[in-house]
Coordinates of C-alpha atoms in Angstrom, one line a residue:
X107 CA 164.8 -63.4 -32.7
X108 CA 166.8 -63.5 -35.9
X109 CA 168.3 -60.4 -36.6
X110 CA 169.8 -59.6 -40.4
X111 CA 172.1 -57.0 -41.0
X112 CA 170.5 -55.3 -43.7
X113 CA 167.4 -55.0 -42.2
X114 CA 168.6 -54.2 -39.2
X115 CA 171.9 -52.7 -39.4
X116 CA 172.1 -50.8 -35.7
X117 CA 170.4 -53.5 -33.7
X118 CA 172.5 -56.1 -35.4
X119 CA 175.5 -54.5 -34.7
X120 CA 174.1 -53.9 -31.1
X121 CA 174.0 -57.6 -30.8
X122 CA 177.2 -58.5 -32.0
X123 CA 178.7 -56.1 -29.5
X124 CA 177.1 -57.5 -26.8
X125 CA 177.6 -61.2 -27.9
X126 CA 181.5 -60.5 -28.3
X127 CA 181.3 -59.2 -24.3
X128 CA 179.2 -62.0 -23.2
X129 CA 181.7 -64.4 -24.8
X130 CA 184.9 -63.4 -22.2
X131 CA 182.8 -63.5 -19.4
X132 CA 181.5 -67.3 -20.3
X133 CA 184.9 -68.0 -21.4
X134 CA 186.3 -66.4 -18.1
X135 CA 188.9 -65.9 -20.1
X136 CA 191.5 -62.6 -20.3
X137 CA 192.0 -62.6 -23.8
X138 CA 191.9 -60.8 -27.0
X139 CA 192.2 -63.7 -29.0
X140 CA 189.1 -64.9 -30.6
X141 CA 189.6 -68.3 -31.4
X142 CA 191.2 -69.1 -27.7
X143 CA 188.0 -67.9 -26.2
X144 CA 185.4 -69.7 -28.2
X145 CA 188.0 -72.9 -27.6
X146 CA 187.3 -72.5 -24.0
X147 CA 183.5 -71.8 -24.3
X148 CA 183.2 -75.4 -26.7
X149 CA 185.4 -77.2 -24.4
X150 CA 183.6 -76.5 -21.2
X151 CA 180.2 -77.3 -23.5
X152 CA 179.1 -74.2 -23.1
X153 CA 178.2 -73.4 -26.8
X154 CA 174.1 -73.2 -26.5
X155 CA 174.7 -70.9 -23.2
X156 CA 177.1 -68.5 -25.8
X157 CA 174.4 -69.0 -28.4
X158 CA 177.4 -69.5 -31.4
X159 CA 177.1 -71.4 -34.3
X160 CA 179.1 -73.8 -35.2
X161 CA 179.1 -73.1 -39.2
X162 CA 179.3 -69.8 -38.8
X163 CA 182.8 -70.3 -37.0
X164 CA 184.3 -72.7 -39.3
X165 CA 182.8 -70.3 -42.1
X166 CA 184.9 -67.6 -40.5
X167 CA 188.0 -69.7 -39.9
X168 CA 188.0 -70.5 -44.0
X169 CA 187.9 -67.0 -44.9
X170 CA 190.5 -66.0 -42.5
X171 CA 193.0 -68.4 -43.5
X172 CA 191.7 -67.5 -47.6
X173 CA 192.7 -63.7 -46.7
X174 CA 195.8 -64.6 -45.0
X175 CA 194.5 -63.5 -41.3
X176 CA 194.9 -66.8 -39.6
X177 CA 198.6 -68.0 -40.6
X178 CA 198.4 -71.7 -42.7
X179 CA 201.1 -73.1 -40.0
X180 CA 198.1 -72.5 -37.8
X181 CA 195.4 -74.3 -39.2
X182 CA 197.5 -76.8 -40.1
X183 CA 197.8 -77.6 -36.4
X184 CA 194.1 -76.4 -35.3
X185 CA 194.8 -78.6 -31.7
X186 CA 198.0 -76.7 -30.7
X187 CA 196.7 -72.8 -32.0
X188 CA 193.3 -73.6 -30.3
X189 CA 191.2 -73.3 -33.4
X190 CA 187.4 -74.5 -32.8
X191 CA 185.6 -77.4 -34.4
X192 CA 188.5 -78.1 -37.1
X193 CA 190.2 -81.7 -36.2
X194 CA 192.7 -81.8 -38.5
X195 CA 193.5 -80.2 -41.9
X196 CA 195.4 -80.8 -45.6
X197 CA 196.9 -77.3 -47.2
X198 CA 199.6 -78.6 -49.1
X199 CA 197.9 -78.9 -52.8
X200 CA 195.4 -76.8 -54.3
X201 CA 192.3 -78.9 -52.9
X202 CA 192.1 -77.8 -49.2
X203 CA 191.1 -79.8 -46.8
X204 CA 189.2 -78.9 -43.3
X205 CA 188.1 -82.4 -41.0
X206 CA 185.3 -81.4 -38.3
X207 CA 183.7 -84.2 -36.2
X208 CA 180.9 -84.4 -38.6
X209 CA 181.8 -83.8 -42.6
X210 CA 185.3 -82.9 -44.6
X211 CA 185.1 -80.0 -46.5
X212 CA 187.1 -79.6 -49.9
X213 CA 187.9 -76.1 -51.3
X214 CA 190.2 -73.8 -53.5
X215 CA 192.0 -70.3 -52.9
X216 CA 191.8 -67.8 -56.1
X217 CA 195.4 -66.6 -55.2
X218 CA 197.0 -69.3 -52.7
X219 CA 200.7 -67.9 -52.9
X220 CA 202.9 -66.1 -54.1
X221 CA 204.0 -67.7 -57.0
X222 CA 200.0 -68.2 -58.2
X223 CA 200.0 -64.6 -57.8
X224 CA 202.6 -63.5 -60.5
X225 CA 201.6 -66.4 -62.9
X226 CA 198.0 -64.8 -63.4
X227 CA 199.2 -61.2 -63.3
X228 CA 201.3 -62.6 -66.6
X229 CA 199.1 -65.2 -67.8
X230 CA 195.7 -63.5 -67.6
X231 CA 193.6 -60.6 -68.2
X232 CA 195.2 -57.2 -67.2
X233 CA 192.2 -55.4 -66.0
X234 CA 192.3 -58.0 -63.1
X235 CA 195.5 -57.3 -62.2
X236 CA 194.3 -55.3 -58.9
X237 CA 192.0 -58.0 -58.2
X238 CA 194.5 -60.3 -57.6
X239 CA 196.6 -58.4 -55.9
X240 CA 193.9 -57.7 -53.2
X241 CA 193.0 -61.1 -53.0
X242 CA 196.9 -61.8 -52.0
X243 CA 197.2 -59.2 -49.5
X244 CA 193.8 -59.9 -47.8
X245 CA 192.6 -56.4 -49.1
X246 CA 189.3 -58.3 -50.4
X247 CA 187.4 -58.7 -47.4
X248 CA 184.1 -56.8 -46.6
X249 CA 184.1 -55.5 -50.1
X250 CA 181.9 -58.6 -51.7
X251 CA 179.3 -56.3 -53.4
X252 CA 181.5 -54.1 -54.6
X253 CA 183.7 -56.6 -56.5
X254 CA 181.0 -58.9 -57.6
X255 CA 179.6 -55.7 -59.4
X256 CA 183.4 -55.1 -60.8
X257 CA 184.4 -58.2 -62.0
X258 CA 181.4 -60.1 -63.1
X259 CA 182.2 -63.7 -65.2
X260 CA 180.5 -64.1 -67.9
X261 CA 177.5 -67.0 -68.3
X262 CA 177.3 -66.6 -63.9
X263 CA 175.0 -65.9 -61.9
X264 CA 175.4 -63.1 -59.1
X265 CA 173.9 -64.0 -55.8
X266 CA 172.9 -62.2 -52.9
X267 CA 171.8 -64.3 -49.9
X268 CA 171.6 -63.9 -45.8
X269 CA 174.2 -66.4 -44.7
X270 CA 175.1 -67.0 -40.6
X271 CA 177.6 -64.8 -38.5
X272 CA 178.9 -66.6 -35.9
X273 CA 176.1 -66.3 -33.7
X274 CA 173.2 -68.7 -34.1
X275 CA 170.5 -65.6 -34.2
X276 CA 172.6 -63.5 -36.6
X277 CA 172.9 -63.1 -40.2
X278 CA 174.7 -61.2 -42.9
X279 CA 174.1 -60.0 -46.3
X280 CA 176.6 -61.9 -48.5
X281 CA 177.3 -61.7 -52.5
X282 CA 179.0 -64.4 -54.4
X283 CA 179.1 -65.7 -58.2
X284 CA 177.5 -69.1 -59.5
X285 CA 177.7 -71.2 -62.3
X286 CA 176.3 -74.5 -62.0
X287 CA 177.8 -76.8 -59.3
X288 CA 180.7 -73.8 -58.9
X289 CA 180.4 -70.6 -56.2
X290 CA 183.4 -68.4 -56.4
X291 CA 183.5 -67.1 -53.0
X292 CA 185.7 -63.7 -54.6
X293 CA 185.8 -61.5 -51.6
X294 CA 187.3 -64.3 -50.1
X295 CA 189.3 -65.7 -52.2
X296 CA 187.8 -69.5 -52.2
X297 CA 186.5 -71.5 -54.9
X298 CA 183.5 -74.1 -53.5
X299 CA 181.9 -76.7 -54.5
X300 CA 178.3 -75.5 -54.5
X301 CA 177.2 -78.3 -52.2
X302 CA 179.8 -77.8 -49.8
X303 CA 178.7 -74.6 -50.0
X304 CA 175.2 -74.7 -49.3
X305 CA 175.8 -77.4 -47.1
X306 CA 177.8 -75.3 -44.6
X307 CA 175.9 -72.0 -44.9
X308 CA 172.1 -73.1 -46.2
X309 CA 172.0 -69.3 -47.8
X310 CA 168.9 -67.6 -47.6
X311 CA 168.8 -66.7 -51.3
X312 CA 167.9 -62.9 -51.4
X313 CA 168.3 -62.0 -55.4
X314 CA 170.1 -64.2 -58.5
X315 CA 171.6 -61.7 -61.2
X316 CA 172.7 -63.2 -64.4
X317 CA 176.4 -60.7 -65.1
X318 CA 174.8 -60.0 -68.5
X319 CA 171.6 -58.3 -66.9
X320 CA 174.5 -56.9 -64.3
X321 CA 176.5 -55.5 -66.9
X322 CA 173.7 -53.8 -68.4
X323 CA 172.4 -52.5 -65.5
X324 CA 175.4 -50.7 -64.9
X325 CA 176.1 -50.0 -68.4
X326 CA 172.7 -47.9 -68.7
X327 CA 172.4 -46.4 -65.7
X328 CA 169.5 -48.6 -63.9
X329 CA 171.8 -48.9 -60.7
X330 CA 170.6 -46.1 -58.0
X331 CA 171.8 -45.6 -54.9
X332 CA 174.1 -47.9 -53.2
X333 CA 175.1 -51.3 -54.9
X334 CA 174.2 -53.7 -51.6
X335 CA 170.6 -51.8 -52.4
X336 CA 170.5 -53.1 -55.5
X337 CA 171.6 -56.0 -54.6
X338 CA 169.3 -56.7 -52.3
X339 CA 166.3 -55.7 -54.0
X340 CA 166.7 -56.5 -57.6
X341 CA 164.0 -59.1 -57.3
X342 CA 161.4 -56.8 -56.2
X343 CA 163.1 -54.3 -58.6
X344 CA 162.1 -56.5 -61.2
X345 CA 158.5 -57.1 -60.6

């Protein structure tokens, strides 16, 4: 049964719950780290027994090396730090690069260091000053409606879409911006390709907001409730 956390927030989180204890006992393994367990469950072949999905992880690797959780000297040796699915990896210039058995996917960080850091707060606009220096420190994640909403690009679209957790039967609401073959991932802080992009998550498109209607919306009021509400059903919304 597929199970969407909007939806269905209490069940979903029910699931994951019992998903994450399932996984240590199929892994059989005393740990608390993550990555070292689902190793163990992949190596043994064990994936369709744990029900994971294999996007969904590498999807979750990405964004925690984007929001500095998993260290870049460890996913630059994926083999040594036990990190599923990636083979081998390319951080050193602003095109990342992640090698799985089957496809190589490209992408950018908004912030990548330090030094990127201090060149926009000087070079660019000062309202996005905070912005940036969330994405840094990893403060970003989780908090995708709420920045979409804040820092809308002009001529993009806003897009809301169900994308996979890391279990196959799972799925989370997601909001990113898009202008034509470009997705700015911003809670994560990754710039895609929009075909790597869909090609990795196939998105379950939910709502597409153009910023200007966005801005508007927010400008006059229109925006009741919570913003992953109207997020979620602008396209009934607007019927």
């Amino acid at each position: 049964m597929i199970i969407k956390d909007y939806e269905n927030e209490e069940k979903y989180q029910t699931s994951r719950e019992n998903y994450i204890q399932r996984l240590k006992k199929i892994s059989s393994l005393n740990s608390n780290d993550d990555y070292d367990i689902l190793s163990e469950i992949i190596n043994k072949g064990l994936e369709q027994e744990a029900n994971i999905n294999s996007n969904g992880i590498i999807y979750n690797i990405l964004i925690s090396y984007a929001t500095n959780r998993l260290p870049k000297k460890q996913l630059n040796q994926p083999k040594k730090y036990n990190i599923p699915y990636i083979n081998s990896t390319n951080l050193k210039s602003k095109i990342k690069i992640i090698r799985t058995n089957d496809t190589e996917i490209k992408f950018r960080l908004i912030v990548g260091n330090y030094f990127e850091l201090i060149q926009k707060l000087i070079t660019e606009n000062h309202r996005l000053k905070n912005l940036y220096i969330d994405l840094y420190k990893g403060n970003s994640l989780g908090k995708c409606h709420e920045l979409c909403a804040k820092y809308p690009q002009k001529d993009y679209n806003i897009v809301t879409a169900y994308i996979p957790d890391i279990f196959s039967n799972l799925f989370v609401l997601h909001t990113f911006q898009q202008k034509n073959d470009k997705v700015v991932d911003l809670s994560n802080n990754i710039i895609w390709n929009k075909n790597v992009f869909y090609n990795l998550l196939n998105p379950e498109i939910v709502s597409v907001i153009p910023s200007k209607q966005l801005i508007e919306d927010l400008q006059n009021h229109k925006i009741h409730g919570n913003l992953k509400d109207y997020f979620a059903n602008y396209q009934k919304i607007k019927m």
